[in-house]
mmCIF file with all atom_site columns, C-alpha atoms in Angstrom:
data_model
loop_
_atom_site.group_PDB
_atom_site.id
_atom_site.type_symbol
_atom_site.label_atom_id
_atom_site.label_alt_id
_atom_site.label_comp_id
_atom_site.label_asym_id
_atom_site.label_entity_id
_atom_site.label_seq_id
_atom_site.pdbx_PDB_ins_code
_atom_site.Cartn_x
_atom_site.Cartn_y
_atom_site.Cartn_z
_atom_site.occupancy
_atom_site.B_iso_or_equiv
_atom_site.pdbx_formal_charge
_atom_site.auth_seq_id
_atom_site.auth_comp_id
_atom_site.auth_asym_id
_atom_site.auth_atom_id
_atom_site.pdbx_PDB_model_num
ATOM 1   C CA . UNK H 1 1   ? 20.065  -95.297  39.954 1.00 0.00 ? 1488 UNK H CA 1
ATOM 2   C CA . UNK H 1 2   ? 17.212  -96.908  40.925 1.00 0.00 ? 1489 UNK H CA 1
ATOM 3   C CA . UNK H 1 3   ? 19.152  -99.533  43.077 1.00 0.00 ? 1490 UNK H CA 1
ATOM 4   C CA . UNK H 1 4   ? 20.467  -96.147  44.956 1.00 0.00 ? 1491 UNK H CA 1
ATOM 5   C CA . UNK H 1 5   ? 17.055  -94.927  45.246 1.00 0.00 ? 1492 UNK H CA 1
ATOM 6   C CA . UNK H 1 6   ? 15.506  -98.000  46.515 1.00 0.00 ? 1493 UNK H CA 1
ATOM 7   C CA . UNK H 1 7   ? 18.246  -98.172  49.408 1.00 0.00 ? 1494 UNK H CA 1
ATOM 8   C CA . UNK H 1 8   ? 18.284  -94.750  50.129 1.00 0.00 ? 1495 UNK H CA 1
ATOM 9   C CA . UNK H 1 9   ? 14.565  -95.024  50.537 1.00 0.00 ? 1496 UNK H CA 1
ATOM 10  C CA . UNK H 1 10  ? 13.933  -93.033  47.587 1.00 0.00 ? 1497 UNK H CA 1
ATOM 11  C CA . UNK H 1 11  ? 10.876  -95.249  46.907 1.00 0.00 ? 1498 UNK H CA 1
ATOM 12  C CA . UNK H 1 12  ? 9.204   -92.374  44.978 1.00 0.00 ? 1499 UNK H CA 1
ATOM 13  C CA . UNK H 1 13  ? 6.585   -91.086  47.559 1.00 0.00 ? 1500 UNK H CA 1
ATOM 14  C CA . UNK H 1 14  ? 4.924   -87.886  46.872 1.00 0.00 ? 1501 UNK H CA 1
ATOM 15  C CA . UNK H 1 15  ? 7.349   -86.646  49.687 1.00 0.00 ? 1502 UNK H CA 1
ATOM 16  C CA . UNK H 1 16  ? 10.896  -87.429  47.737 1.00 0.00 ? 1503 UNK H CA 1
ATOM 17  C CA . UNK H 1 17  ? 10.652  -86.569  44.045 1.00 0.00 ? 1504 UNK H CA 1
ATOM 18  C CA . UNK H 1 18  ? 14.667  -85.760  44.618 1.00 0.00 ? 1505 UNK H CA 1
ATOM 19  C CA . UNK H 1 19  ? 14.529  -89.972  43.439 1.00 0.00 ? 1506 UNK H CA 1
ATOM 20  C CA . UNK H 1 20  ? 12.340  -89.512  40.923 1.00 0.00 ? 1507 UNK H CA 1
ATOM 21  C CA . UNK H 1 21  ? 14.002  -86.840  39.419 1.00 0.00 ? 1508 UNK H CA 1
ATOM 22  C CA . UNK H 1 22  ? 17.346  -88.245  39.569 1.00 0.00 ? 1509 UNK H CA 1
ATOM 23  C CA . UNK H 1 23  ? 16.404  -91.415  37.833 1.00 0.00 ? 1510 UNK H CA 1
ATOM 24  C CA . UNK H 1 24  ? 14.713  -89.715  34.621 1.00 0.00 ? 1511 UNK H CA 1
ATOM 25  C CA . UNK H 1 25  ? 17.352  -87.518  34.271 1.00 0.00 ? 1512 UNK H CA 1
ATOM 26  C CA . UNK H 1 26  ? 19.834  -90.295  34.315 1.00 0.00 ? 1513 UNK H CA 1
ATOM 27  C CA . UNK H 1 27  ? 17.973  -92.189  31.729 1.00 0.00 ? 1514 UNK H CA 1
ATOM 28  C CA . UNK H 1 28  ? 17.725  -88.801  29.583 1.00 0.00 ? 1515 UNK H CA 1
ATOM 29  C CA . UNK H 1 29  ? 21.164  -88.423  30.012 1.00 0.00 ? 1516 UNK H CA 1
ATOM 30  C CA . UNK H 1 30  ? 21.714  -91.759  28.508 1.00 0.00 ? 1517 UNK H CA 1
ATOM 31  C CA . UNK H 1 31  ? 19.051  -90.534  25.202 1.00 0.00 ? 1518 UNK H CA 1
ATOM 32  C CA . UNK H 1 32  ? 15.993  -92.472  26.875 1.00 0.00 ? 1519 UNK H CA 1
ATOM 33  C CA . UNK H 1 33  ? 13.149  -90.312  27.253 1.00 0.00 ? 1520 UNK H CA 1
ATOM 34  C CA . UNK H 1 34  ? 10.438  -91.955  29.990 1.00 0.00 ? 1521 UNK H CA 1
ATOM 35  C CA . UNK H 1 35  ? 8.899   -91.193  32.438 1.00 0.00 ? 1522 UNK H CA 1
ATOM 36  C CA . UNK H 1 36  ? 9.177   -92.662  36.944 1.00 0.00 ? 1523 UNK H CA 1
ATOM 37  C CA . UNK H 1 37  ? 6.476   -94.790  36.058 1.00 0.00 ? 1524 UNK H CA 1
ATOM 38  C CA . UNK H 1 38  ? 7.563   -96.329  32.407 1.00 0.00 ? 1525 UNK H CA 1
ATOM 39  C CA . UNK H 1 39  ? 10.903  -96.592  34.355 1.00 0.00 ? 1526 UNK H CA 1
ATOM 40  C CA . UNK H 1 40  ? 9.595   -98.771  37.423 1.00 0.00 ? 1527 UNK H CA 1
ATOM 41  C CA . UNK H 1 41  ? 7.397   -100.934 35.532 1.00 0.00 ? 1528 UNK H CA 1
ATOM 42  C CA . UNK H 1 42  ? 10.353  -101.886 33.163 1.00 0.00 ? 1529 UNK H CA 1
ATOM 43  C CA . UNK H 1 43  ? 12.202  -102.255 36.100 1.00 0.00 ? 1530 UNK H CA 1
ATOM 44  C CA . UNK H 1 44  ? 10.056  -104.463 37.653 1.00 0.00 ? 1531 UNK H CA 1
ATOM 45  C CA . UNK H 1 45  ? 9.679   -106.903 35.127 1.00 0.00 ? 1532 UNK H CA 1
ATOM 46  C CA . UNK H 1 46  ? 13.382  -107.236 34.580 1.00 0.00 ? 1533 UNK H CA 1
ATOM 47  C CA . UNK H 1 47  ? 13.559  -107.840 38.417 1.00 0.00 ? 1534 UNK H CA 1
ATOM 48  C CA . UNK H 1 48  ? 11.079  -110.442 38.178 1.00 0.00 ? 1535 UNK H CA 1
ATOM 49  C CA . UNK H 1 49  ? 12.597  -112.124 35.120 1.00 0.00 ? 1536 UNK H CA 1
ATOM 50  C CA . UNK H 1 50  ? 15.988  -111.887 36.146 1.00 0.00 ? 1537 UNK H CA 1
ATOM 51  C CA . UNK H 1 51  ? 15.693  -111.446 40.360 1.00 0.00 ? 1538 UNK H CA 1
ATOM 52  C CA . UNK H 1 52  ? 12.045  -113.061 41.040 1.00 0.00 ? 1539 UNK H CA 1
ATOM 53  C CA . UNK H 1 53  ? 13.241  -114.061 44.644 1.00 0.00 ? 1540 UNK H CA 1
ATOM 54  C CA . UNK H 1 54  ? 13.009  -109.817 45.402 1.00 0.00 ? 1541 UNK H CA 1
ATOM 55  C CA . UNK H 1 55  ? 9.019   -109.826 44.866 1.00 0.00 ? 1542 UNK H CA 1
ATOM 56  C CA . UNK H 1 56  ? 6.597   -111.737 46.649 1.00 0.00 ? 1543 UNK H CA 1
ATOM 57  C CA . UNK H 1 57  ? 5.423   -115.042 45.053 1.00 0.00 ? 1544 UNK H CA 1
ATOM 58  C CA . UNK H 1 58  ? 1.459   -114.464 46.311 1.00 0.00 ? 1545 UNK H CA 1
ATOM 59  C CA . UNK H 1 59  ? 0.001   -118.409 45.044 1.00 0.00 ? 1546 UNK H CA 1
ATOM 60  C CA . UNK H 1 60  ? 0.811   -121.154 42.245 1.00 0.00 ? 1547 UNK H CA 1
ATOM 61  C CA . UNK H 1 61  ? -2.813  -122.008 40.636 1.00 0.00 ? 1548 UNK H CA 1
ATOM 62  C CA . UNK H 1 62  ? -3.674  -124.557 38.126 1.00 0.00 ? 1549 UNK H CA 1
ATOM 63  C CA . UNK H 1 63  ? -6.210  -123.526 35.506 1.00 0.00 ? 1550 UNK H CA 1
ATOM 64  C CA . UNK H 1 64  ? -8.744  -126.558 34.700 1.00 0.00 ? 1551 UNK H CA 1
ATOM 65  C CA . UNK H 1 65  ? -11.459 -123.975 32.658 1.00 0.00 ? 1552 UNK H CA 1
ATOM 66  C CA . UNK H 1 66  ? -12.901 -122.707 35.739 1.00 0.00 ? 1553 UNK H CA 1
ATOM 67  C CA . UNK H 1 67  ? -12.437 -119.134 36.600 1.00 0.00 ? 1554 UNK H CA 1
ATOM 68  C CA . UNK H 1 68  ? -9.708  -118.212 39.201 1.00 0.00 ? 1555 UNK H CA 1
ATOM 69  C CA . UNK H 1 69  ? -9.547  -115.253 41.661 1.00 0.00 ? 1556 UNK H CA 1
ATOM 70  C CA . UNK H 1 70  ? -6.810  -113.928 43.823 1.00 0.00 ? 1557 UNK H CA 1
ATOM 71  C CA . UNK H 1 71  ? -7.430  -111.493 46.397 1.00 0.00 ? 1558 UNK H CA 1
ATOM 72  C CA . UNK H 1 72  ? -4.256  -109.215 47.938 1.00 0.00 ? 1559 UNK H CA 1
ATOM 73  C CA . UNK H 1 73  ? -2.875  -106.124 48.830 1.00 0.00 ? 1560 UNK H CA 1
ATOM 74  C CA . UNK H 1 74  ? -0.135  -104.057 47.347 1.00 0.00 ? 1561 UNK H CA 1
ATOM 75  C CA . UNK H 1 75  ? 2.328   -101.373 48.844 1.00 0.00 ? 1562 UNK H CA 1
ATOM 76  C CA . UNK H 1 76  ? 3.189   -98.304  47.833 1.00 0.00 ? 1563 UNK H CA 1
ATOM 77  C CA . UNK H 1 77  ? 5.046   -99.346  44.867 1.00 0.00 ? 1564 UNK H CA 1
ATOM 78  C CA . UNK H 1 78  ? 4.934   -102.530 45.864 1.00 0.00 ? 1565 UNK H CA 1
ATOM 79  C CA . UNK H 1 79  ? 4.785   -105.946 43.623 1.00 0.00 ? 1566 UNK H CA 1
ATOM 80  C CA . UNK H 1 80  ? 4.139   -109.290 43.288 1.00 0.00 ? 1567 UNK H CA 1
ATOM 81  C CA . UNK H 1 81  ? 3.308   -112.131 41.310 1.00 0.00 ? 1568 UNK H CA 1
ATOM 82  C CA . UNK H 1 82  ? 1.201   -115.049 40.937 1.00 0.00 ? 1569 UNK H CA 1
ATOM 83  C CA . UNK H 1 83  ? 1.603   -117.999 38.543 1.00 0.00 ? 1570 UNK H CA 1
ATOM 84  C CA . UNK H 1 84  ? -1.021  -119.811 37.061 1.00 0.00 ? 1571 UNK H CA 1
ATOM 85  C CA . UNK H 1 85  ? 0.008   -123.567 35.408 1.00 0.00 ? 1572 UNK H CA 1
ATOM 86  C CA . UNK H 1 86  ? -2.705  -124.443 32.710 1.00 0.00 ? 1573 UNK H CA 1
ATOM 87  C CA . UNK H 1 87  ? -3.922  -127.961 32.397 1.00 0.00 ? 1574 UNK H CA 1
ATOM 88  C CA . UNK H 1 88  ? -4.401  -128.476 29.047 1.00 0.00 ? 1575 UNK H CA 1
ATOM 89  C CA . UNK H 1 89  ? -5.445  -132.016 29.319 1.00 0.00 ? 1576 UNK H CA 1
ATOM 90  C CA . UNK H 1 90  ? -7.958  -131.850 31.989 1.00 0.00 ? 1577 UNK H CA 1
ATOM 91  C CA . UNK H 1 91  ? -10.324 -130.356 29.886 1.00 0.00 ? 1578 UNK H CA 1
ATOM 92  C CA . UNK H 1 92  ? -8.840  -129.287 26.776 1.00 0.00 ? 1579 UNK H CA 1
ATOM 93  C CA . UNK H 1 93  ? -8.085  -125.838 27.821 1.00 0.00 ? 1580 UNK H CA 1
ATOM 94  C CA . UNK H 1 94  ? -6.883  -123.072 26.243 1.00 0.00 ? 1581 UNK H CA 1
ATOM 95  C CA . UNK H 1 95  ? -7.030  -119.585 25.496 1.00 0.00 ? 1582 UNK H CA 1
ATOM 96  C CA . UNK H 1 96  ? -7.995  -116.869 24.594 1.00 0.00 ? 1583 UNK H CA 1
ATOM 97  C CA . UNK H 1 97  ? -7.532  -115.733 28.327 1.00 0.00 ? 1584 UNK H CA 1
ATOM 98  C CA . UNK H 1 98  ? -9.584  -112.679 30.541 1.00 0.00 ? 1585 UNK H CA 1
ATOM 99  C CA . UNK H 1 99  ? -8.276  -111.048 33.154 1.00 0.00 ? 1586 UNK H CA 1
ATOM 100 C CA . UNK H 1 100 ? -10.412 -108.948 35.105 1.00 0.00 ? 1587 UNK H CA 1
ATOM 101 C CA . UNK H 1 101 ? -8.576  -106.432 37.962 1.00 0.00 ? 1588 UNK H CA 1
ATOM 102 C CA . UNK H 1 102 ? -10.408 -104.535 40.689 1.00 0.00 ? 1589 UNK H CA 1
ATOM 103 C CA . UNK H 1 103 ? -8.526  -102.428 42.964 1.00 0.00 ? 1590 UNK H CA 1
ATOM 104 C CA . UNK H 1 104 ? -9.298  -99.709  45.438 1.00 0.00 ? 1591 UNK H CA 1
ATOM 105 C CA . UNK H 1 105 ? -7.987  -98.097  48.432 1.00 0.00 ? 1592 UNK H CA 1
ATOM 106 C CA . UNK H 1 106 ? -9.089  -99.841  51.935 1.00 0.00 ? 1593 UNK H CA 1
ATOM 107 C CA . UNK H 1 107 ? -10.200 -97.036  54.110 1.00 0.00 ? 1594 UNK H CA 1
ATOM 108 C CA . UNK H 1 108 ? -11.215 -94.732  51.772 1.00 0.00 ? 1595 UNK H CA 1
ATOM 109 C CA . UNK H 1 109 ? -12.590 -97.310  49.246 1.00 0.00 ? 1596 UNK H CA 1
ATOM 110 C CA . UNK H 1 110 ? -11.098 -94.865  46.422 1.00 0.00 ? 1597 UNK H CA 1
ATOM 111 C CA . UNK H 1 111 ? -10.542 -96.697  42.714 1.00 0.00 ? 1598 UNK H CA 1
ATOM 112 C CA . UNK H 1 112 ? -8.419  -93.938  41.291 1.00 0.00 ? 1599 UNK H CA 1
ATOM 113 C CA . UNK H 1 113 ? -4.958  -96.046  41.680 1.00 0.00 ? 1600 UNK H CA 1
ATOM 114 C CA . UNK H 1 114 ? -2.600  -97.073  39.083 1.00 0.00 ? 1601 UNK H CA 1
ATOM 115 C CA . UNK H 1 115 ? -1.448  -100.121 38.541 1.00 0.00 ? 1602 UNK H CA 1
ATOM 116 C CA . UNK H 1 116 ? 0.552   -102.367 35.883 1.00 0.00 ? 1603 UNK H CA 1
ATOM 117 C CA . UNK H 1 117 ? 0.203   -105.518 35.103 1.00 0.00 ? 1604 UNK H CA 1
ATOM 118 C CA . UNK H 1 118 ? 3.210   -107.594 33.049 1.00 0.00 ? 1605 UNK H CA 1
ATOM 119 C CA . UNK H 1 119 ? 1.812   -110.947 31.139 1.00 0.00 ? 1606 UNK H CA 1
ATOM 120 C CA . UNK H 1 120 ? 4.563   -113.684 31.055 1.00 0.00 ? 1607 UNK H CA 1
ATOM 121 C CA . UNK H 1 121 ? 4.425   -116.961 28.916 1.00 0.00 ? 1608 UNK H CA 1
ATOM 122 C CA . UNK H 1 122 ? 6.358   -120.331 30.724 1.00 0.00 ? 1609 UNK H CA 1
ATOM 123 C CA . UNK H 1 123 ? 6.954   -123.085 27.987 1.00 0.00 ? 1610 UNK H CA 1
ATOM 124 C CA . UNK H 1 124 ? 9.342   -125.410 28.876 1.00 0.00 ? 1611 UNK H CA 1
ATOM 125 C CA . UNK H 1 125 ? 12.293  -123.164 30.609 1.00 0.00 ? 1612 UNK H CA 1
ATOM 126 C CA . UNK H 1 126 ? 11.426  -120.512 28.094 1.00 0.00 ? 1613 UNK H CA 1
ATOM 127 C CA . UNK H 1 127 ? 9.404   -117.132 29.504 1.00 0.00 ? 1614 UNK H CA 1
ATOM 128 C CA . UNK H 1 128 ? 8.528   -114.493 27.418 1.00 0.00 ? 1615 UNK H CA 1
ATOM 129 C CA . UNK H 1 129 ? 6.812   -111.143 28.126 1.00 0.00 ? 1616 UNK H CA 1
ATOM 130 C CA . UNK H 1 130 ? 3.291   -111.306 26.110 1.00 0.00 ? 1617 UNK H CA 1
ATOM 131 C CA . UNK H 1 131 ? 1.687   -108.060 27.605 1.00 0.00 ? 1618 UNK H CA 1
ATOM 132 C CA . UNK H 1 132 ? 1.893   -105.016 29.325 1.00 0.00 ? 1619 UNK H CA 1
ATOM 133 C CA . UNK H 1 133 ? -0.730  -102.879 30.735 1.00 0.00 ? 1620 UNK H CA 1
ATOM 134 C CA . UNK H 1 134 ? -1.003  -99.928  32.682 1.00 0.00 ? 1621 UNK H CA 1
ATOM 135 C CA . UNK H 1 135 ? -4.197  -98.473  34.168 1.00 0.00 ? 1622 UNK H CA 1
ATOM 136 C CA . UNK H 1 136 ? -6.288  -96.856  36.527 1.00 0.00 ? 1623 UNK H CA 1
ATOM 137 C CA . UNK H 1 137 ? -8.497  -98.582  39.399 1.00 0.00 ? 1624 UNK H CA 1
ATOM 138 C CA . UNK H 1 138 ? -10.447 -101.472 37.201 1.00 0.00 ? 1625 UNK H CA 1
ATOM 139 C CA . UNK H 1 139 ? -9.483  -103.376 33.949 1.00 0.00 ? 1626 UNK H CA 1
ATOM 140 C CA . UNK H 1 140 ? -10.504 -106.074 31.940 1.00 0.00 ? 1627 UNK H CA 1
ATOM 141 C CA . UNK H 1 141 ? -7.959  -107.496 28.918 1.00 0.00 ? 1628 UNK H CA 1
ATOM 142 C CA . UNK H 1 142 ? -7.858  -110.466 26.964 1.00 0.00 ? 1629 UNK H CA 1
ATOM 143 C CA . UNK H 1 143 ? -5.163  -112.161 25.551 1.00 0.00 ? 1630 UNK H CA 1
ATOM 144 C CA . UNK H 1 144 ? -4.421  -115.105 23.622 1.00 0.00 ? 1631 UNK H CA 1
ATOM 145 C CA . UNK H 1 145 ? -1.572  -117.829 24.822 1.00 0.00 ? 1632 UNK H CA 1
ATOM 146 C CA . UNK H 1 146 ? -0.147  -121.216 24.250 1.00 0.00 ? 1633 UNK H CA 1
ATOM 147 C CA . UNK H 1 147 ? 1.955   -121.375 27.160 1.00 0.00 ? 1634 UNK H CA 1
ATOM 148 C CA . UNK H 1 148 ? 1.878   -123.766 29.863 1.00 0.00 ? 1635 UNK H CA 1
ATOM 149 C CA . UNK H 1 149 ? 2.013   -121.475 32.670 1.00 0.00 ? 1636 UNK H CA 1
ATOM 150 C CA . UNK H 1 150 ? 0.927   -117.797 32.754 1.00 0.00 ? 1637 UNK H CA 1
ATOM 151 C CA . UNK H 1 151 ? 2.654   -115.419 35.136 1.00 0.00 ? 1638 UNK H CA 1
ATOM 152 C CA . UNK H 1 152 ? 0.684   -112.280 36.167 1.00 0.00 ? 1639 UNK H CA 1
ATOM 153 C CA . UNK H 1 153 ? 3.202   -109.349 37.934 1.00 0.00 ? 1640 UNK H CA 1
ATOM 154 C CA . UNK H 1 154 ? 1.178   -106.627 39.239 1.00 0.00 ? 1641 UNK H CA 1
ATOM 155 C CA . UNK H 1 155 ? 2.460   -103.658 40.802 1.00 0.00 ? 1642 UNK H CA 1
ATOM 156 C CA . UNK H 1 156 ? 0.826   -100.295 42.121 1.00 0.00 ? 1643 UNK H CA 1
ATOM 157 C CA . UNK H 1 157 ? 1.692   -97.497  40.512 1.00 0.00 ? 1644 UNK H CA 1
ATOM 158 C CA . UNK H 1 158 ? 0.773   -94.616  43.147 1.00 0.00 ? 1645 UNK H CA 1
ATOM 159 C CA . UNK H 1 159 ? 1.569   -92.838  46.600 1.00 0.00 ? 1646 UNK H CA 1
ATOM 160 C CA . UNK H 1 160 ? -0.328  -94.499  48.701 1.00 0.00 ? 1647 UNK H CA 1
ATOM 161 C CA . UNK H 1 161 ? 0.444   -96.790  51.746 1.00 0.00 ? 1648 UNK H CA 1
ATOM 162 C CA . UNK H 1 162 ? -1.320  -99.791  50.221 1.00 0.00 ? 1649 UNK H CA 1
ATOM 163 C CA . UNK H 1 163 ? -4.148  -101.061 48.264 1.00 0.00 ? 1650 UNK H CA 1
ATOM 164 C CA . UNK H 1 164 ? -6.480  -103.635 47.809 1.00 0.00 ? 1651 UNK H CA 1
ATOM 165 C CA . UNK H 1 165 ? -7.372  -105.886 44.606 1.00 0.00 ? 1652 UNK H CA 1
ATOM 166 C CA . UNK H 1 166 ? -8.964  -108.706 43.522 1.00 0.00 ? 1653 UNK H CA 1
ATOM 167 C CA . UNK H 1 167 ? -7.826  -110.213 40.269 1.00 0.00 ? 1654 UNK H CA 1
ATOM 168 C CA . UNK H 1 168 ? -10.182 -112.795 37.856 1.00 0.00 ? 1655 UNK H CA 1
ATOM 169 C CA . UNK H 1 169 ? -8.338  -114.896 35.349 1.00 0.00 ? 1656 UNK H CA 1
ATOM 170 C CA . UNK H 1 170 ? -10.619 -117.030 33.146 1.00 0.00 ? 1657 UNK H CA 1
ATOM 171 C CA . UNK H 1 171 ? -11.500 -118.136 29.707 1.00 0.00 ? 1658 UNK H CA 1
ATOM 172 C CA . UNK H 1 172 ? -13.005 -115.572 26.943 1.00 0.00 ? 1659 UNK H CA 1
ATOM 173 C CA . UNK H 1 173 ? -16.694 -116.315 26.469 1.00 0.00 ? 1660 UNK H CA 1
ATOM 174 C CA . UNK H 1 174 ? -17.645 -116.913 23.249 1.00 0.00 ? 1661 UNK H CA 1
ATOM 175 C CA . UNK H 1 175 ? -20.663 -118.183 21.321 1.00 0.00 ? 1662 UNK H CA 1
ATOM 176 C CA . UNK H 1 176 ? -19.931 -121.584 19.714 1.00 0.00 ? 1663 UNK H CA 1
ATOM 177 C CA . UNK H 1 177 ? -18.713 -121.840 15.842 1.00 0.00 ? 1664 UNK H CA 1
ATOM 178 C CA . UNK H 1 178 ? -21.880 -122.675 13.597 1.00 0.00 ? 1665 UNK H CA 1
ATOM 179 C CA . UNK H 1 179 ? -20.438 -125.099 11.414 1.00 0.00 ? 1666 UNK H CA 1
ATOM 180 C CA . UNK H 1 180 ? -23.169 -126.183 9.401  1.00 0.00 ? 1667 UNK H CA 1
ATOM 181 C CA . UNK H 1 181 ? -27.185 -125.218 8.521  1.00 0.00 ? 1668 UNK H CA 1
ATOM 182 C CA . UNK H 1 182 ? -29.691 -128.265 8.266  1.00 0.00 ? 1669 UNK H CA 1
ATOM 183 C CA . UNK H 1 183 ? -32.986 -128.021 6.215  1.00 0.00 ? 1670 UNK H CA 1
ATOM 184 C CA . UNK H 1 184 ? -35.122 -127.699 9.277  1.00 0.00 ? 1671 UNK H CA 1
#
C-alpha cells in the first residue's frame, strides 16, 4: 500500500488523505492498529535497512571526541541519513552519545514540525536499530553505544514543502568519577 501510494503520489499531503486512509485501514485490516505516521517511520527504517540506496546518504563523519554538526533540509516527508564512524583509538572514545536536533521552517522560521529520528548500531556487517524517537521542532537524547559506526535516519514528519535542521552529535558531559579522598 504504501508502495501504491508513493507512486500514485499519495505522499500524504494535507491535500490527499484518500493515501493515508487507505494505508491504516489496510494495516487494520491485517489486526495492526497505527497510525500514517507510526506507519511511515517504520517504513522508513525498513527502507533504509533493507533499500538504503532510495534515501539520500547526506555525509560519512568520523567521530574523534569532538562534537559534530550537520546542517540540511528535509522534504515533505522526506528522509535521509548520515553515518558517523567512531574512532575509538584516536582518543579513546566512546559513549554515552548526545544528539541535539533543531529544526524549523525556512520562511516562516516556525519550530512546530515533526520529525523522527531512527538510531542504528554498525559492528562489523551487523546493524541494529538502538532508538527511535519522534518529536516536535527541537530535541536533545542520549544514548549509550558500542558500535563502530552510528547511523542517524531522520525524516520529517509534516505537510510542509521542506524544512530546515541542524543536527549536534557529541559526547555526554559528565563530571569525572572521584575515586578516592586524601587527608588534605
Amino acid at each position: 500500500h504504501i508502495h501504491n501510494a508513493t507512486r500514485n503520489n499519495r505522499t500524504g499531503s494535507a491535500n490527499d488523505t484518500i493515501g493515508q486512509d487507505a494505508i491504516e485501514k489496510a494495516f487494520k485490516d491485517q489486526g495492526i492498529n497505527k497510525t500514517f505516521k507510526d506507519i511511515w517511520v517504520d517504513w522508513r527504517d525498513w527502507i533504509y535497512t533493507t533499500y538504503r540506496d532510495n534515501i539520500t546518504f547526506t555525509t560519512n563523519k568520523v567521530f574523534n571526541g569532538a562534537p559534530l554538526t550537520e546542517a540540511g533540509g528535509l522534504n515533505e516527508w522526506g528522509t535521509d541519513y548520515e553515518k558517523i564512524r567512531i574512532n575509538k583509538t584516536a582518543l579513546n572514545v566512546k559513549g554515552p552519545y548526545n544528539i541535539s536536533f533543531k529544526g524549523k521552517h525556512p520562511i516562516s522560521g516556525s519550530t512546530n514540525i515533526n520529525y523522527s529520528i531512527s538510531i542504528f548500531g554498525r559492528t562489523g556487517n551487523t546493524i541494529s536499530k538502538i532508538a527511535g524517537l519522534r518529536f516536535t521542532g527541537n530535541t536533545t537524547f542520549a544514548f549509550n553505544s558500542t558500535a563502530d559506526e552510528i547511523i542517524l535516519v531522520k525524516t520529517q514528519l509534516n505537510y510542509v514543502s521542506n524544512t530546515d535542521y541542524e543536527l549536534n552529535f557529541s559526547r555526554v558531559n559528565r563530571p569525572p568519577n572521584l575515586t578516592a579522598i586524601g587527608n588534605k
